Each structure stands twice: as C-alpha cells, then as structure tokens.
Amino acid sequence: MADDTGTHIADAHDVIRVIGARENNLKNVDVEIPKRRLTVFTGVSGSGKSSLVFGTIASESQRLINETYPTFVQQFMAQLNRPDVDGLENVSPAIIVDQERMGANARSTVGTATDAHAMLRMLFSRLGQPHVGSPQAFSFNIPSVSGAGAMTREKNGKSVQERRSFEITGGMCPRCEGLGEVSDIDLDELVDRDKTLADGAITIPGYSVDGWLVRIFTESGFIDPHKPVKEFTETEHHDFFYKEPVKVKVQNMSMTYEGIVPKITKSMLQKDREALQPHIRAFVDRAVKFQPCPDCGGTRLNDGARSSKIGDVNIADAAAMQITDLAAWLDTIDDPAVAPLLATLRRTIASFIDIGLGYLSLDRSAGTLVVEHKPEVIEMADHIVDLGPGAGRAGGEVQYVGDVAGLRTSGTVTGRHLDDRARVKDSVRTHTGAVEIRGATRHNLRGVDVDVPLGILTVVTGVAGSGKSSLIHGSLPDREGVVVVDQAPIKGNRRSGPATYTGLMDAVRAAFAKANGVKPGLFSANSEGACIACRGLGVIITTLGFTQTVETLCEVCDGSGFSDTVLEYRLNGKNIAEVLAMSATEAADFFPTGTVHTTLTRMIDVGLGYITLGQALTTLSGGERQRLKLAISMAKKGVVYVLDEPTTGLHLADVEAMLGLLDRLVDDGNSVIVIEHHQAVMAHADWIIDLGPGAGHDGGRIVFEGTPADLVAARSTLTGEHLAAYVGACARPVSARCRRGAGRRARGP
C-alpha cells in the first residue's frame, strides 16, 4: 500500500515522534527524531537528556517488547511502568548502553559478562587433555560436590525406598571459592599490642574504654584487662581474638561474648562497604588485606581445571592472555569437530578488538573497567537535540533541533561552549613533597617506579588500557590520608536522597525539632513522621501480578510522604516537605550558616546546585553520583584526593567550574591526583604523568613526566600530540611517529 507520494507505508516511519513527555523534569516535550541517523542529545547535566532518551523512549521500547511475551514469562520479568508521555509513535526496539557501570560483583569478569568465557569452557571440555568433564568443570563459579541418601516415593500404591547419589564436577578453587584472592585481617589495625585493654588497646572506631563494646572484654573474666596485649598467654590470645560466641555475666546482665575478629567481621566486614559511615569504611580498608589465593595462584580454578590443556595452554592461561594474543592462539586451533564453536568465539573476540578493547583479558574483573564520555561525538552527529536551558527545574525544554553547524550559531549554552578550548597555564605550582611508587606490577604495569608530587594538581593520562587506573588505584588508596572518589555507584533506593546520603538530613531534622520543641525522629518519612497511608513513599503502589505495577499519588499526604501533623510544624515559615523540595542552591540561602550550609555549598561547588534535597538517588546520573561523593569527601583538609575522571557526564560549560573546584582543593592545602582524558583538565594541570605508549601489553610504562607546557612542546606521546592540537599549538595531524610511541622524558617532579 502506498500513500499519495507513492511511498510504501512500511517506509513512511522515518521518525520517532515524542509527544508531551513529562518524565522527571521534562516539560511536555515534543520532538521528532530521525531514524537511521546518528542523533546526539546535548545539554547541561540535569537538563533532561537521560529522562528523554532512557526514561521515555528506551523505557517504552523495552516495555512494548516485554508485552509480546506470554503471560507466564512476563511474571518472571521486571515490570516496567509506562513513561509519563502523551504519545510515542514509530518506536523501534532499543539496545540500551547507558552510563551505569556493569553489574559487577567479585565473580564477574570480562569473559563471564560477555559469554566469551562460556564458549572457552566449551572448547576446553571438548579438546582439553586430559578430559576432566563438561564445561562446568572449567567454571570457577561451580564447586565440585557429591552426596548420597535415601528417598521414599510411591510406586504401585506402595512406599518404596531408593538410594540416590549425585556428583558435580566444577572448576571452583575450594580455598578461595572461585574469587581468586583470600582476605586476611591485620590484627595490628585492631589493637595496639603495647597497651592494655584498660588503657585503650582496642583501636577500632567506636570501641571506647568505658563503652559496653570494650567492657564485655574487660569484665568477661577471660582476659586480664591490665596486661598488655603482647603479653597475653596463648589461651588469652585465642579468647580475645577468636573465641566462639558464649554467654557471660557482665554486671549481672547476660551478654554474648565472642572474639573481636568474628565480632567485627559480622558488624563491619560483612556489610556493604558503601553503606558504612566514612570513618568505619576507612578502618575496614586499612584492616582487611587481600592477596592472591596461594592454592590457585589467583586463577580461581582448581587443580583439575588447570590440568587440562589444549597444546600447552590451559583455560587459565587462555583467559589471562591479552585478547589480541588470544585471537592469535585461537587461529592455531583447527579441529572440524568444534568448527562452529570456534567460528562464534573468534567473532566475539574480534569484536573486542574492533571496538578498541583488544588490550583486555577475559579474566579481568568487570568492576575494574572505566567507561569514557566523549563530547567529540557531537561533531559526528547527523542530528542534534539540545535540551535546557538549565538543569533540574530550570531545564526540561528543547532548545535546538538541527545539525551541528546550526548548533554553533544557535545561542544555546551548548552552542556557545561547543568550540571551547583551554590553554596551558603560564605558571604552575611547586610541589611540596611526593608519594613514592616503586615496582608497581598490577595488571599490565611493568615494574613502574614514579614519584607522584604532592601539594599540586597532578593529572595521570594515557590511552584507555595504558595502566592509569592500575597505577593509581593499585598503589595509593591503602595509604594514610588518601581520599578516593571513584565511579562506583552510590548505594540507595527511592527513600534515599542527597539530604540523607550527605548526612545533612540529621541537622535539618534537629533544626525543625529545636524550633518546634519536639523529637527529631518526627521529621523522618521513614519512621515516626511517615504518612500512614503510603508509609512515607508519597505514592500508593498497587501490584497487579504479571502486569505493570501502578503508582498513584498518595491523596492523604499529597505526595509529601509526611503525616498532616508533621507538616504543621514550621521552620522559618517552611514545613519539612517544602524544605526537601528545595534545590541545593535554594536551601543554601534558607540555611545561611552551620553544617547544613557548609554541605550545601560543597554540593553547589561540584555543580549540583540544581538537584533537590529529597530527590531519589536512583534518578541521578552516573556523573551526578560521583560529584555527590566528591561533595562529601571535600570536608577533609590536608589530604590526597584521587579523582577518577571527574568530568564524566559533565557538559562543556560545567568543565570550567570543575577546574575551579580542583584549584580550590589544592589552594586549601590538599593534593589532587586526577585520572582523566579530558584535554581541558590536562592543560590545567601542574604536573602530568603519561602512561603508554599503547594499551595492554603495549602500555604499562611511564612515557612522560613533566608540565603540560613541556608535554605540548615535546609532542613525544599520543597524549602530547592531541593536547598540542587541542590547545592550538599544533596544526598538523597526529604523526605516525607518535602513534608508535616515543621514549620517556626523564624528569623528576
């Protein structure tokens, strides 16, 4: 069937049409997005880009696909709500690649996350000699187990007993349980062995001499509280550190006594690290040491899995190869019996190389990958949709639709900053000392020796996979006075917001309580102050089985989450719900002094002045979450800050504000070390440490140390060539000489 123009109706759906989108801060957005073109959405952080692309278009695409499955299947799937939009036309199936880190845990690797390891296990189960079993015999997530027993079943109206046995051959190393490393608690981080318990030998946070946590040890009768720990007998040493739980009487009260190691293991070490208070988290990081499993050598696999080889290579060797080398090894295998499997595995491995990830290995932990955000993608776009004009409530509107040339002359924030270029600083700060790193060998590092200067802004550069994160994260976090702000996700749910995460909510509740003469707990929507109808959520959730969950605004509290009684209390004319609805900038004016104002100021400094205090953490982007973590960490002075790509997710206009923040941190007496790809940050540095010359086993070396001006002048590395072009110091294209890599400029800080 053709329309009036002669175009077949199947070819007429050339745009995705969005009508009246209102997800999060979107203000009835109408927009048409051309199909079969590269469309880039731009705008300052918080302008509504993710709300439109992921929260509206991609979400509805996924929901429509899920509805095609049978009801029986749908009941096992996540139920997606229809986005808040009047209409979506011509939506295609969506593949979502967002800024969220991979769902990584201690057992996730590059191989397991991509199914490449599953195919490798199948290959070894077919060709490996000696033959040790099925593919699960090569899996570090499956233990070897066996068992036997009797069972009773009905047969011909009679109860019949049968003996059954089973055996599963897995590849998991029994000692480390497939993790590749074992943990050990450093007892010297728990106690000062020269002191007695009565004199404060226990150095664990919260264990004060006159507190119950210590008194149960001193009054248990198992230990002499006036004897230095180093003089404990063998029995006292065991009872103090490792004794199993036992009931004891302390001041006529029955209490449970157990050794301090199992006690803190339960109370601190087994809890989510991100959920711990900062000082507890710092203690845990010091006290727990991880080392490669001595039984499996860090391979995660048992002896059986490692004994089976193809040629002289076992599966641990193959998984540890750089992917480019693995591809070459797979090409040496020629066996018609596994030809289809080999073809699929080779295609998968080739795809890694095609997208520039050939430097990885399949056994690389998935949690160690860093996702990059490149504003240069704007230049490649066929179509631009620019949102704004600001962030949060000041955004959510379409500012420009068209091509890149039109964006430059559009007058929007993005258009004005599209051609921004930083310049190398005329003068740099002088370092006040250095952190010595010697013999670093993590991942692809080749025994790196380097002095990281202190008291200045140091930027660590290099191509992806050159060893930047391995050098810094593998050497600095365990040192005293180092604050790491990485890209790990913030733990939180819909009840958690910036106010609760930063800790300022306690002070807000205290201020309301003092002004009204009531308890602080009354101003918590998670406890005493919660609306009885919605239990503090602000919405009523109705579960409809296999269909989507329905959320409706709570009519009792009108979405505030608080009871009517609580909302009657005021602080300077505002109730608690109105305060939580304020942006950080508005709240800073409302709380002109005190700890609340200080915390809010730090949020504004990192570019988060637009987010509201009660906004759910789950609605923040990856870049916003990292900056929120940075805002909390900024409370410390005289420390070493390690930032992992702080410009991730930042708009071009926000980068300048971030540079100002880094300067303030240094000017306040801190040292700042930044792992970064953004040339504006490199140009602003006092000192650059460049790794390379390439990625994987082509990297792992220091190829330059010096000032940005020296790096630009030398142009001896890839970073130097590109930085020179960025600041306008080099008109020629990147040379083949630089692509091959050049020697290190031998200079000390």
XYZ file of C-alpha atoms in Angstrom:
749
model
C 0.000 0.000 0.000
C 1.364 3.410 -0.971
C 0.448 6.908 0.188
C -0.226 9.929 -2.024
C 3.500 10.414 -2.658
C 3.974 6.852 -3.869
C 5.934 5.840 -0.745
C 5.065 2.437 0.670
C 3.519 2.758 4.109
C 6.229 0.465 5.541
C 8.845 3.025 4.511
C 6.972 6.041 5.866
C 8.015 5.566 9.509
C 11.199 7.587 9.180
C 10.995 9.434 12.510
C 10.356 8.572 16.147
C 7.746 11.052 17.363
C 7.583 12.043 21.038
C 4.506 13.960 22.175
C 4.123 15.544 25.599
C 6.982 13.877 27.509
C 6.927 14.692 31.234
C 9.316 12.183 32.861
C 11.203 13.785 35.758
C 11.853 17.420 34.777
C 10.663 17.248 31.145
C 8.070 19.934 30.392
C 5.665 18.461 27.822
C 8.463 17.893 25.330
C 7.508 17.339 21.695
C 10.303 16.216 19.373
C 10.868 14.184 16.216
C 13.989 12.009 15.968
C 15.072 10.763 12.514
C 15.603 7.032 12.144
C 18.711 5.517 10.542
C 20.740 8.578 11.585
C 23.139 9.382 14.431
C 21.232 11.670 16.792
C 23.043 13.216 19.761
C 21.206 14.714 22.739
C 23.053 17.604 24.367
C 22.530 19.956 27.287
C 23.968 20.688 30.708
C 23.941 17.939 33.336
C 20.400 17.564 34.655
C 18.760 19.232 31.647
C 16.630 16.158 30.892
C 18.663 14.222 28.327
C 18.530 10.876 30.148
C 14.890 11.430 31.078
C 14.005 11.781 27.411
C 16.256 9.119 25.905
C 16.358 6.428 28.592
C 13.394 7.252 30.812
C 10.946 7.812 27.959
C 11.945 6.392 24.565
C 14.082 3.401 25.584
C 11.829 2.558 28.543
C 8.705 2.409 26.367
C 10.556 0.376 23.735
C 11.554 -2.204 26.331
C 8.055 -2.249 27.846
C 6.447 -2.907 24.463
C 8.876 -5.741 23.762
C 8.120 -7.325 27.148
C 4.407 -7.262 26.369
C 4.990 -9.592 23.418
C 5.964 -12.430 25.776
C 3.359 -14.856 27.130
C 1.794 -14.037 30.482
C 3.644 -16.938 32.103
C 7.008 -15.455 31.052
C 6.070 -11.884 31.984
C 5.503 -12.808 35.621
C 9.231 -13.574 35.946
C 10.338 -10.312 34.296
C 10.800 -6.854 35.753
C 7.565 -4.911 35.408
C 8.073 -1.577 33.661
C 5.668 1.324 34.053
C 4.552 3.299 31.051
C 6.532 6.554 30.921
C 4.743 9.829 31.558
C 4.163 10.849 27.947
C 1.092 11.595 25.851
C 2.266 9.720 22.792
C 5.179 7.789 21.286
C 4.998 6.883 17.624
C 7.193 4.609 15.493
C 9.325 3.432 18.424
C 11.889 0.822 17.374
C 13.458 -1.905 19.552
C 16.157 -0.270 21.702
C 19.535 -1.548 22.808
C 20.459 0.460 25.906
C 24.094 1.378 26.555
C 23.945 3.887 29.402
C 26.409 5.384 31.889
C 25.765 2.744 34.544
C 28.753 0.616 35.426
C 28.423 -3.034 34.555
C 26.561 -5.041 37.170
C 29.826 -6.341 38.527
C 30.491 -8.393 41.610
C 33.545 -10.259 42.796
C 32.743 -13.120 40.397
C 32.186 -11.008 37.281
C 34.907 -10.869 34.652
C 35.126 -9.630 31.087
C 34.683 -13.235 29.974
C 31.628 -14.040 32.094
C 29.942 -10.727 31.274
C 30.195 -11.334 27.512
C 29.717 -15.128 27.271
C 33.215 -15.439 25.803
C 34.298 -17.490 28.821
C 31.309 -19.814 28.393
C 32.457 -20.624 24.850
C 36.041 -21.032 26.053
C 34.851 -23.548 28.673
C 33.001 -25.486 25.985
C 36.135 -25.528 23.838
C 38.295 -26.964 26.631
C 35.655 -29.534 27.576
C 35.850 -30.887 24.009
C 39.551 -30.578 23.165
C 41.338 -30.331 26.524
C 43.616 -33.211 27.555
C 43.268 -34.910 29.898
C 39.486 -34.733 29.723
C 38.191 -33.599 33.120
C 34.497 -33.170 32.466
C 31.794 -30.961 30.991
C 32.068 -27.177 30.600
C 31.120 -26.696 34.251
C 34.376 -28.451 35.200
C 36.113 -25.293 33.918
C 33.831 -22.798 35.712
C 35.229 -21.011 38.749
C 31.658 -20.369 39.900
C 30.739 -24.064 40.267
C 32.185 -26.128 43.150
C 32.806 -29.863 42.999
C 30.253 -31.560 45.251
C 28.935 -35.075 45.805
C 26.302 -36.637 48.006
C 24.136 -39.686 48.597
C 20.997 -40.568 50.515
C 17.752 -42.483 50.612
C 14.448 -41.236 49.277
C 10.908 -42.573 49.542
C 8.416 -42.447 46.685
C 5.062 -44.005 45.833
C 5.133 -46.868 43.323
C 2.115 -49.044 42.503
C 0.402 -47.881 45.706
C 3.360 -48.762 47.883
C 6.095 -46.686 49.525
C 9.433 -47.642 48.027
C 12.816 -46.574 49.350
C 15.523 -45.867 46.814
C 19.127 -44.832 47.276
C 20.291 -41.962 45.124
C 23.702 -40.368 44.722
C 24.986 -37.437 42.741
C 28.296 -35.864 41.809
C 29.034 -32.497 40.257
C 32.472 -31.693 38.910
C 33.063 -27.967 38.964
C 36.136 -25.819 38.409
C 35.979 -23.669 41.543
C 39.104 -23.427 43.678
C 37.969 -24.722 47.097
C 40.206 -22.405 49.108
C 39.176 -19.030 47.677
C 35.771 -20.296 46.458
C 36.424 -19.002 42.966
C 37.289 -15.435 43.954
C 40.992 -15.683 43.140
C 42.009 -13.955 46.342
C 41.810 -14.530 50.054
C 41.316 -11.942 52.756
C 43.240 -11.567 55.949
C 42.588 -9.238 58.867
C 45.583 -7.231 60.022
C 45.409 -7.653 63.809
C 47.697 -4.669 64.325
C 44.938 -2.469 62.872
C 42.582 -3.745 65.600
C 44.770 -3.251 68.652
C 47.874 -1.520 69.963
C 49.749 -4.537 71.344
C 51.832 -2.367 73.699
C 48.740 -1.207 75.618
C 46.324 -2.934 77.970
C 42.597 -3.121 77.278
C 42.039 -0.798 80.244
C 44.380 1.739 78.643
C 42.658 1.689 75.237
C 44.446 -1.090 73.362
C 41.469 -1.594 71.022
C 41.762 0.934 68.168
C 38.554 0.028 66.315
C 36.198 3.014 65.771
C 33.500 3.079 68.451
C 35.397 0.923 70.946
C 35.929 3.408 73.786
C 37.400 2.145 77.067
C 34.300 2.974 79.104
C 31.841 1.713 76.480
C 29.995 -1.614 76.545
C 31.837 -2.892 73.469
C 35.081 -2.883 75.469
C 33.650 -3.640 78.907
C 32.397 -7.023 77.737
C 36.066 -7.925 77.125
C 37.478 -6.379 80.281
C 34.784 -7.803 82.557
C 34.307 -11.202 80.921
C 36.895 -12.977 83.059
C 38.645 -14.443 80.017
C 41.312 -11.726 79.783
C 43.402 -9.713 82.195
C 42.441 -6.110 81.275
C 45.634 -4.759 82.885
C 48.039 -6.910 80.883
C 49.489 -5.578 77.574
C 48.092 -7.465 74.595
C 51.585 -8.548 73.544
C 51.917 -10.418 76.869
C 48.699 -12.447 76.504
C 49.034 -16.193 77.016
C 48.111 -18.471 74.126
C 44.689 -19.028 75.697
C 44.099 -15.318 76.288
C 45.206 -14.553 72.739
C 42.684 -17.062 71.353
C 39.874 -15.938 73.647
C 40.423 -12.272 72.839
C 40.781 -12.590 69.089
C 38.887 -15.718 68.030
C 36.698 -17.213 70.810
C 33.370 -18.579 69.614
C 30.158 -16.973 70.999
C 29.417 -17.820 74.630
C 27.076 -16.372 77.254
C 28.713 -14.402 80.102
C 27.549 -12.265 83.017
C 28.613 -8.599 82.986
C 27.290 -6.550 85.907
C 24.517 -9.110 86.447
C 23.422 -8.880 82.825
C 23.541 -11.837 80.454
C 25.550 -10.922 77.359
C 27.132 -12.754 74.435
C 30.926 -12.767 74.349
C 32.875 -13.581 71.200
C 36.358 -12.882 69.907
C 37.000 -9.493 68.415
C 37.740 -10.868 64.922
C 34.383 -12.640 64.406
C 32.679 -9.723 66.169
C 33.873 -7.037 63.751
C 33.529 -9.437 60.826
C 29.783 -9.560 61.485
C 29.323 -5.930 62.468
C 31.535 -4.272 59.846
C 33.276 -6.504 57.332
C 30.237 -8.416 56.086
C 28.244 -5.245 55.458
C 28.080 -3.338 52.199
C 31.178 -1.133 52.168
C 29.341 1.799 50.555
C 26.694 1.708 53.313
C 29.265 2.191 56.085
C 29.995 5.558 57.638
C 33.141 7.171 56.163
C 35.350 6.612 59.238
C 34.214 2.966 59.507
C 34.845 2.465 55.788
C 38.363 3.879 56.155
C 39.040 1.479 59.030
C 37.791 -1.517 57.033
C 40.015 -0.541 54.109
C 43.028 -0.490 56.437
C 42.210 -3.638 58.399
C 41.343 -6.064 55.610
C 44.144 -7.142 53.295
C 43.586 -9.142 50.124
C 46.179 -11.322 48.419
C 46.149 -13.840 45.553
C 44.970 -17.281 46.603
C 48.078 -19.395 47.250
C 46.352 -22.593 46.047
C 45.198 -21.417 42.614
C 47.624 -18.540 42.102
C 44.729 -16.132 41.609
C 43.287 -18.075 38.648
C 40.123 -19.001 40.642
C 40.306 -22.570 39.257
C 41.013 -25.895 40.959
C 43.795 -28.319 40.037
C 41.585 -30.361 37.713
C 40.548 -27.425 35.561
C 44.129 -26.207 35.305
C 45.471 -29.649 34.399
C 43.514 -29.939 31.135
C 45.288 -28.303 28.204
C 44.970 -27.634 24.511
C 48.548 -27.956 23.364
C 50.451 -26.377 26.265
C 47.732 -23.859 27.203
C 45.158 -24.386 29.958
C 41.971 -22.347 30.344
C 43.537 -20.082 32.980
C 46.382 -19.276 30.564
C 43.913 -18.532 27.771
C 41.739 -16.295 29.957
C 44.812 -14.365 31.127
C 46.019 -13.646 27.574
C 45.571 -10.184 26.144
C 42.600 -10.511 23.802
C 44.732 -9.761 20.733
C 47.013 -12.665 21.736
C 44.010 -14.889 22.463
C 42.746 -14.240 18.943
C 46.099 -15.340 17.513
C 46.078 -18.503 19.676
C 42.544 -19.414 18.579
C 43.688 -19.178 14.952
C 46.157 -22.020 15.628
C 43.330 -24.435 16.538
C 41.968 -26.408 13.606
C 39.518 -29.158 14.513
C 36.385 -29.797 12.393
C 34.594 -31.187 15.459
C 34.422 -27.727 17.053
C 34.395 -25.587 13.896
C 31.039 -23.820 14.598
C 32.056 -23.084 18.204
C 35.446 -21.737 17.117
C 33.860 -19.517 14.472
C 31.497 -17.931 17.017
C 34.238 -17.494 19.616
C 36.573 -15.919 17.062
C 33.853 -13.447 16.015
C 33.252 -12.487 19.638
C 36.956 -11.970 20.286
C 37.311 -9.992 17.048
C 34.517 -7.645 18.166
C 36.571 -6.708 21.246
C 39.495 -5.781 19.012
C 37.295 -3.864 16.551
C 35.999 -1.522 19.267
C 39.446 -0.924 20.754
C 39.315 -3.338 23.720
C 41.908 -5.785 22.480
C 44.165 -4.879 25.402
C 41.807 -6.520 27.932
C 41.893 -10.135 29.058
C 38.900 -12.369 29.737
C 39.891 -12.839 33.386
C 39.891 -9.064 34.011
C 37.443 -8.172 36.764
C 34.401 -6.444 35.265
C 34.423 -3.925 38.109
C 37.813 -2.525 37.019
C 36.655 -1.176 33.590
C 36.199 2.634 33.198
C 33.574 3.991 30.833
C 34.512 7.079 28.867
C 32.346 10.106 27.949
C 33.494 11.998 24.863
C 31.940 15.347 23.854
C 33.633 14.954 20.449
C 30.730 12.664 19.497
C 28.694 15.834 18.958
C 30.853 16.620 15.918
C 29.918 13.267 14.351
C 26.164 13.718 14.705
C 23.710 13.881 11.826
C 21.081 15.397 14.098
C 21.224 17.324 17.391
C 18.553 17.706 20.067
C 19.688 20.255 22.669
C 17.834 20.459 25.991
C 17.917 23.108 28.673
C 18.249 25.952 29.204
C 19.451 24.948 32.662
C 19.369 21.916 34.936
C 16.675 20.407 37.144
C 13.594 22.616 37.268
C 15.382 25.129 35.041
C 15.678 22.533 32.258
C 13.449 20.012 30.549
C 12.761 22.028 27.377
C 14.003 21.584 23.806
C 16.328 24.480 22.952
C 17.508 23.471 19.492
C 16.915 20.786 16.870
C 19.103 20.532 13.778
C 22.640 19.913 12.572
C 25.989 20.753 14.203
C 26.522 23.886 12.111
C 23.196 25.274 13.285
C 24.014 24.398 16.905
C 27.124 26.565 16.771
C 25.052 29.626 15.869
C 22.016 28.746 17.981
C 22.946 30.814 21.023
C 22.231 27.917 23.403
C 24.591 27.055 26.248
C 25.855 24.057 24.280
C 26.293 26.098 21.106
C 28.251 28.806 22.897
C 30.637 26.319 24.500
C 30.990 23.804 21.660
C 34.305 25.236 20.490
C 35.727 25.958 23.951
C 39.433 25.272 24.206
C 41.543 25.501 27.333
C 45.045 26.940 27.300
C 48.125 25.674 29.051
C 48.788 27.597 32.268
C 51.503 30.265 32.170
C 52.876 29.115 35.532
C 52.455 26.008 37.648
C 52.548 25.380 41.388
C 55.606 23.965 43.131
C 55.217 20.538 44.721
C 55.640 20.132 48.484
C 56.697 16.508 48.510
C 55.972 13.256 46.711
C 54.422 9.820 47.131
C 56.894 7.191 46.014
C 55.538 4.265 43.999
C 58.066 1.525 43.412
C 57.844 -1.653 41.365
C 54.127 -1.404 40.504
C 53.073 -4.536 38.576
C 49.265 -4.585 38.792
C 47.617 -5.745 35.560
C 49.855 -4.552 32.687
C 52.241 -2.326 34.695
C 55.890 -3.213 34.119
C 57.561 -2.601 37.455
C 56.731 1.092 37.352
C 58.707 3.497 39.556
C 57.299 7.010 39.815
C 57.137 9.890 42.286
C 53.654 11.419 42.433
C 54.067 15.062 43.536
C 52.068 16.440 46.465
C 50.583 19.878 47.088
C 49.666 20.418 43.435
C 47.217 19.241 40.746
C 48.616 16.108 39.088
C 46.848 14.565 36.090
C 47.503 10.962 35.072
C 46.944 10.443 31.350
C 47.256 7.828 28.640
C 45.111 5.876 26.210
C 42.436 3.562 27.608
C 44.163 0.443 28.909
C 47.574 2.079 29.304
C 47.635 1.424 33.067
C 46.427 4.704 34.603
C 43.875 3.216 36.993
C 46.111 0.240 37.728
C 48.906 2.581 38.790
C 46.871 4.942 40.962
C 44.148 2.705 42.399
C 46.600 -0.126 42.851
C 49.120 1.953 44.786
C 47.528 4.898 46.602
C 44.192 4.001 48.286
C 45.773 1.959 51.090
C 47.916 4.885 52.226
C 47.069 7.116 55.179
C 45.287 10.356 54.298
C 44.151 9.311 50.802
C 40.540 10.022 49.810
C 39.385 8.147 46.693
C 36.386 9.401 44.721
C 35.795 6.756 42.071
C 32.923 5.851 39.754
C 31.489 3.101 41.947
C 27.709 3.509 42.160
C 26.083 5.041 45.212
C 24.012 2.552 47.151
C 20.488 3.804 47.699
C 16.808 3.327 46.947
C 13.814 5.546 46.326
C 13.813 6.542 50.013
C 17.418 7.791 49.818
C 18.169 11.298 48.630
C 21.042 13.798 48.643
C 19.956 15.010 52.088
C 20.227 11.540 53.638
C 23.338 10.487 51.688
C 25.340 13.572 52.649
C 24.211 13.388 56.278
C 22.722 16.894 56.323
C 19.233 15.466 56.951
C 20.158 14.833 60.597
C 20.938 18.524 61.043
C 17.741 19.548 59.217
C 15.630 17.325 61.470
C 17.422 18.691 64.531
C 16.701 22.278 63.419
C 13.000 21.517 62.964
C 12.876 19.717 66.326
C 14.519 22.610 68.167
C 12.265 25.212 66.560
C 9.106 23.284 67.486
C 10.089 21.591 70.750
C 9.516 18.041 69.501
C 11.641 14.941 68.725
C 13.856 14.924 65.594
C 12.509 11.494 64.603
C 9.155 13.087 63.902
C 10.627 14.671 60.750
C 11.605 11.377 59.121
C 9.329 9.943 56.444
C 10.914 6.570 57.146
C 9.780 6.383 60.788
C 7.589 8.446 63.123
C 6.673 11.182 60.669
C 5.551 8.920 57.834
C 2.133 9.223 56.259
C 0.087 6.242 57.459
C -1.408 5.675 54.012
C 1.743 5.485 51.863
C 4.248 4.781 54.671
C 6.423 7.687 53.652
C 6.754 6.893 49.941
C 4.440 9.636 48.711
C 2.791 7.193 46.301
C 0.485 4.218 46.611
C 1.927 1.158 44.860
C -0.524 -1.395 43.507
C 0.955 -4.689 42.321
C -1.030 -6.358 39.552
C 0.843 -9.642 39.257
C 2.332 -10.160 35.833
C 1.249 -6.754 34.518
C 2.920 -3.465 35.286
C 2.882 -2.044 38.814
C 0.690 1.029 39.189
C 1.825 4.037 41.214
C -0.644 6.750 42.163
C -0.027 9.938 44.113
C -0.976 9.498 47.764
C -4.088 11.608 48.302
C -3.630 11.673 52.066
C -0.239 13.444 52.101
C -0.418 14.811 48.545
C 2.864 13.091 47.717
C 4.951 14.577 50.533
C 5.331 11.290 52.434
C 4.710 13.035 55.785
C 1.701 12.970 58.071
C -0.527 16.052 58.423
C 0.669 16.545 61.985
C 4.296 16.808 60.901
C 3.502 19.230 58.093
C 2.012 21.657 60.608
C 5.447 22.284 62.137
C 7.395 25.124 60.566
C 10.970 26.352 60.370
C 11.217 29.951 59.189
C 7.812 29.585 57.561
C 8.521 26.313 55.716
C 7.483 22.760 56.561
C 9.783 19.755 56.139
C 8.311 18.748 52.763
C 8.848 22.244 51.367
C 12.474 22.225 52.534
C 13.137 18.840 50.889
C 11.655 20.184 47.666
C 14.268 22.975 47.602
C 17.260 22.799 45.293
C 20.670 22.838 46.927
C 21.091 26.478 45.880
C 17.729 27.482 47.382
C 18.421 25.515 50.558
C 21.828 27.206 50.979
C 20.030 30.545 51.188
C 17.457 29.072 53.586
C 20.206 27.735 55.881
C 22.721 30.641 55.775
C 25.048 29.197 58.438
C 26.038 25.947 60.112
C 26.862 22.448 58.908
C 23.861 22.309 56.557
C 25.044 25.430 54.730
C 28.601 24.059 54.510
C 27.454 20.776 52.970
C 25.118 22.539 50.543
C 27.923 24.874 49.483
C 30.088 21.883 48.609
C 27.235 20.433 46.530
C 26.974 23.734 44.665
C 30.760 23.799 44.178
C 30.673 20.450 42.373
C 27.886 21.660 40.069
C 24.916 20.068 41.843
C 23.144 23.232 42.945
C 20.105 22.277 40.888
C 19.257 18.901 42.470
C 16.652 18.899 45.230
C 17.359 17.656 48.747
C 14.680 14.978 48.587
C 15.366 13.764 45.050
C 15.725 9.976 44.892
C 19.328 8.814 44.397
C 18.073 6.363 41.785
C 17.239 9.297 39.492
C 20.788 10.719 39.482
C 23.099 10.108 36.534
C 26.496 8.450 36.914
C 28.310 11.803 36.742
C 25.967 13.345 39.306
C 26.554 10.495 41.751
C 30.327 10.824 41.508
C 30.137 14.555 42.143
C 27.856 13.945 45.137
C 30.515 11.621 46.561
C 33.097 14.317 45.902
C 30.995 16.876 47.781
C 31.032 14.646 50.870
C 34.769 13.987 50.643
C 35.624 17.689 50.365
C 35.125 18.115 54.109
C 38.652 16.833 54.744
C 41.699 19.088 54.567
C 45.378 18.327 54.116
C 44.753 15.026 52.354
C 45.425 13.452 48.968
C 42.321 13.408 46.755
C 42.253 10.788 43.996
C 39.557 11.514 41.396
C 38.657 9.088 38.628
C 37.542 11.068 35.562
C 35.546 13.745 37.402
C 34.384 15.288 34.097
C 32.365 12.158 33.260
C 28.862 13.287 32.304
C 29.749 16.977 32.580
C 28.570 19.457 29.990
C 31.198 21.563 28.268
C 30.022 24.577 30.282
C 30.464 22.710 33.567
C 34.083 21.673 32.984
C 35.343 25.170 33.791
C 33.512 25.071 37.143
C 35.088 21.687 37.892
C 38.553 23.098 37.182
C 37.859 25.901 39.633
C 36.861 23.335 42.253
C 40.103 21.387 41.748
C 42.054 24.618 42.182
C 40.253 25.381 45.440
C 41.043 21.925 46.790
C 44.751 22.461 46.095
C 44.732 26.028 47.413
C 43.232 24.726 50.674
C 46.357 22.651 51.256
C 45.310 19.376 49.632
C 46.977 17.307 46.935
C 44.793 16.370 43.950
C 45.526 13.453 41.621
C 43.150 13.106 38.671
C 42.875 10.238 36.195
C 41.472 11.992 33.153
C 41.069 12.004 29.359
C 39.630 15.500 29.024
C 42.214 17.809 27.467
C 40.959 20.841 29.404
C 41.898 19.124 32.668
C 45.294 18.130 31.262
C 46.015 21.704 30.187
C 45.090 22.961 33.653
C 47.403 20.554 35.488
C 50.585 21.475 37.323
C 52.159 18.107 36.522
C 51.343 15.290 34.098
C 52.233 11.610 34.369
C 51.575 9.969 30.994
C 51.386 6.183 30.585
C 51.666 4.157 27.417
C 52.772 4.151 24.746
C 49.803 1.923 23.904
C 47.270 -0.282 25.694
C 47.525 -3.696 27.321
C 50.987 -5.201 26.976
C 51.859 -2.303 24.673
C 51.432 0.021 27.661
C 52.187 -0.131 31.349
C 55.158 2.269 31.243
C 55.736 5.921 32.124
C 56.327 7.691 28.808
C 56.362 11.261 30.109
C 56.615 13.210 33.354
C 56.511 16.983 33.382
C 54.415 20.107 32.988
C 51.640 20.409 30.362
C 53.714 23.015 28.527
C 56.632 20.581 28.283
C 54.300 17.807 27.104
C 52.918 20.053 24.363
C 56.398 21.204 23.344
C 57.799 17.666 23.215
C 54.847 16.039 21.401
C 56.616 12.769 22.170
C 53.491 10.792 23.092
C 49.947 10.354 21.819
C 48.698 12.488 24.688
C 51.214 15.200 23.850
C 50.212 15.273 20.179
C 46.497 15.507 20.926
C 46.916 18.042 23.719
C 49.019 20.205 21.407
C 46.270 20.083 18.781
C 43.626 20.857 21.420
C 45.341 23.991 22.706
C 46.102 25.149 19.194
C 49.839 24.575 19.374
C 49.916 22.011 16.601
C 48.192 22.324 13.249
C 49.478 19.109 11.748
C 47.672 15.768 12.209
C 48.878 13.207 14.723
C 52.069 11.730 13.349
C 52.817 8.077 12.710
C 55.916 8.555 14.868
C 53.732 9.498 17.832
C 51.315 6.628 17.214
C 54.208 4.219 17.530
C 55.098 5.820 20.862
C 58.254 7.556 21.931
C 60.611 7.491 24.853
C 60.078 8.862 28.304
C 61.087 12.412 29.061
C 63.355 11.793 32.023
C 62.450 14.425 34.573
C 61.542 14.332 38.226
C 58.807 16.393 39.890
